[in-house]
Amino acid sequence: MSRKRTAVLISGRGSNMRSLVAAARVLEFPAEIALVVSNVADAAGLVFARAEGIATKAVDHRAFASREDFDRAVQGVLEAHGIELVCLAGFMRLLSPWFVEQWRGRMLNIHPALLPSYRGLHTHERALADGVKIHGATVHFVVPEVDAGPIVAQAAVAVRGDDTAETLGARVLEQEHVIYPRALALVASGAARVVDGRVFLADEPTPGAALASPGV
Ligand code: GRF
């Protein structure tokens, strides 16, 4: 089995990137993390990736006149490393339609909410303000519209009355680290197929226990 050469794009601490690197250490994992790219030169995640012996590249967006110029520079780096799949993991730049088109069906993002609810920023604050009892995280294919695109995996988290954005966000992040490697494996192995904007799995798993919040 050839493992899909995967790049992770980050802007900060890179905890999701670390979860992907950890999963891909297992030789049977269908993707290898071949490159970590950041638009922020001193992103903490780059230090970790370097220490792991992974190729890294910082591409400072401020050095480019337009969004597309930046995206073309990133594209050049991805091509130079023979990248086949891209995972956005806390990458805080909007990508141009041109770049998204280059990676259609081959680029994933993780979002800290149960899409299509709470697109955009401050998802935990907004979920708390709305009083929802279940919140979570989503891994989806990237399309030109932000925080949209076929959903590969989701994890739900019960919201507690005494939650703050920090406590809720921490429980969601724990689940992000579970579902991102799972989603990447499904896509890299070819088990996930997109039909009419929905993702279907070659082998649909039996659903786990339902989550009720408040539980009994
Ligand atoms: C995560 O919450 C992710 O869902 C969002 O940005 C955050 C990145 O965290 N897109 P990290 O850099 O992976 O730790």
Tab-separated table of N, CA, C and O in Angstrom, residues 3 17-29 31 177 181-182:
chain	number	residue	atom	x	y	z
A	3	ARG	N	1.403	4.976	0.922
A	3	ARG	CA	0.792	5.922	1.852
A	3	ARG	C	0.718	7.278	1.178
A	3	ARG	O	1.675	7.708	0.531
A	17	MET	N	-2.407	18.888	14.285
A	17	MET	CA	-1.303	18.370	13.471
A	17	MET	C	-0.567	17.268	14.240
A	17	MET	O	-0.243	16.219	13.687
A	18	ARG	N	-0.365	17.485	15.533
A	18	ARG	CA	0.337	16.476	16.332
A	18	ARG	C	-0.461	15.179	16.387
A	18	ARG	O	0.117	14.091	16.360
A	19	SER	N	-1.789	15.300	16.460
A	19	SER	CA	-2.597	14.067	16.499
A	19	SER	C	-2.488	13.321	15.167
A	19	SER	O	-2.485	12.083	15.142
A	20	LEU	N	-2.367	14.058	14.070
A	20	LEU	CA	-2.205	13.395	12.764
A	20	LEU	C	-0.832	12.735	12.672
A	20	LEU	O	-0.697	11.608	12.174
A	21	VAL	N	0.180	13.436	13.162
A	21	VAL	CA	1.540	12.871	13.141
A	21	VAL	C	1.581	11.597	13.985
A	21	VAL	O	2.146	10.576	13.572
A	22	ALA	N	0.939	11.642	15.156
A	22	ALA	CA	0.948	10.465	16.040
A	22	ALA	C	0.270	9.284	15.361
A	22	ALA	O	0.781	8.156	15.382
A	23	ALA	N	-0.866	9.530	14.721
A	23	ALA	CA	-1.597	8.435	14.060
A	23	ALA	C	-0.772	7.866	12.911
A	23	ALA	O	-0.736	6.646	12.684
A	24	ALA	N	-0.093	8.745	12.179
A	24	ALA	CA	0.641	8.319	10.988
A	24	ALA	C	1.967	7.634	11.329
A	24	ALA	O	2.646	7.120	10.442
A	25	ARG	N	2.311	7.610	12.615
A	25	ARG	CA	3.516	6.861	13.014
A	25	ARG	C	3.309	5.367	12.820
A	25	ARG	O	4.261	4.612	12.640
A	26	VAL	N	2.049	4.958	12.874
A	26	VAL	CA	1.726	3.540	12.664
A	26	VAL	C	1.862	3.247	11.170
A	26	VAL	O	1.256	3.929	10.350
A	27	LEU	N	2.658	2.248	10.825
A	27	LEU	CA	2.973	2.022	9.409
A	27	LEU	C	1.755	1.677	8.568
A	27	LEU	O	1.717	1.964	7.374
A	28	GLU	N	0.742	1.071	9.189
A	28	GLU	CA	-0.463	0.698	8.430
A	28	GLU	C	-1.350	1.906	8.136
A	28	GLU	O	-2.292	1.798	7.370
A	29	PHE	N	-1.065	3.042	8.774
A	29	PHE	CA	-1.889	4.232	8.527
A	29	PHE	C	-1.721	4.627	7.056
A	29	PHE	O	-0.599	4.703	6.552
A	31	ALA	N	-1.788	7.283	5.376
A	31	ALA	CA	-1.173	8.568	4.987
A	31	ALA	C	0.106	8.767	5.789
A	31	ALA	O	0.211	8.301	6.925
A	177	HIS	N	-9.009	15.592	18.150
A	177	HIS	CA	-7.809	14.764	18.001
A	177	HIS	C	-8.157	13.306	17.701
A	177	HIS	O	-7.317	12.561	17.218
A	181	PRO	N	-7.581	12.201	12.688
A	181	PRO	CA	-6.852	11.059	12.124
A	181	PRO	C	-7.785	10.025	11.477
A	181	PRO	O	-7.474	9.461	10.430
A	182	ARG	N	-8.947	9.827	12.092
A	182	ARG	CA	-9.904	8.862	11.539
A	182	ARG	C	-10.367	9.322	10.157
A	182	ARG	O	-10.431	8.540	9.206
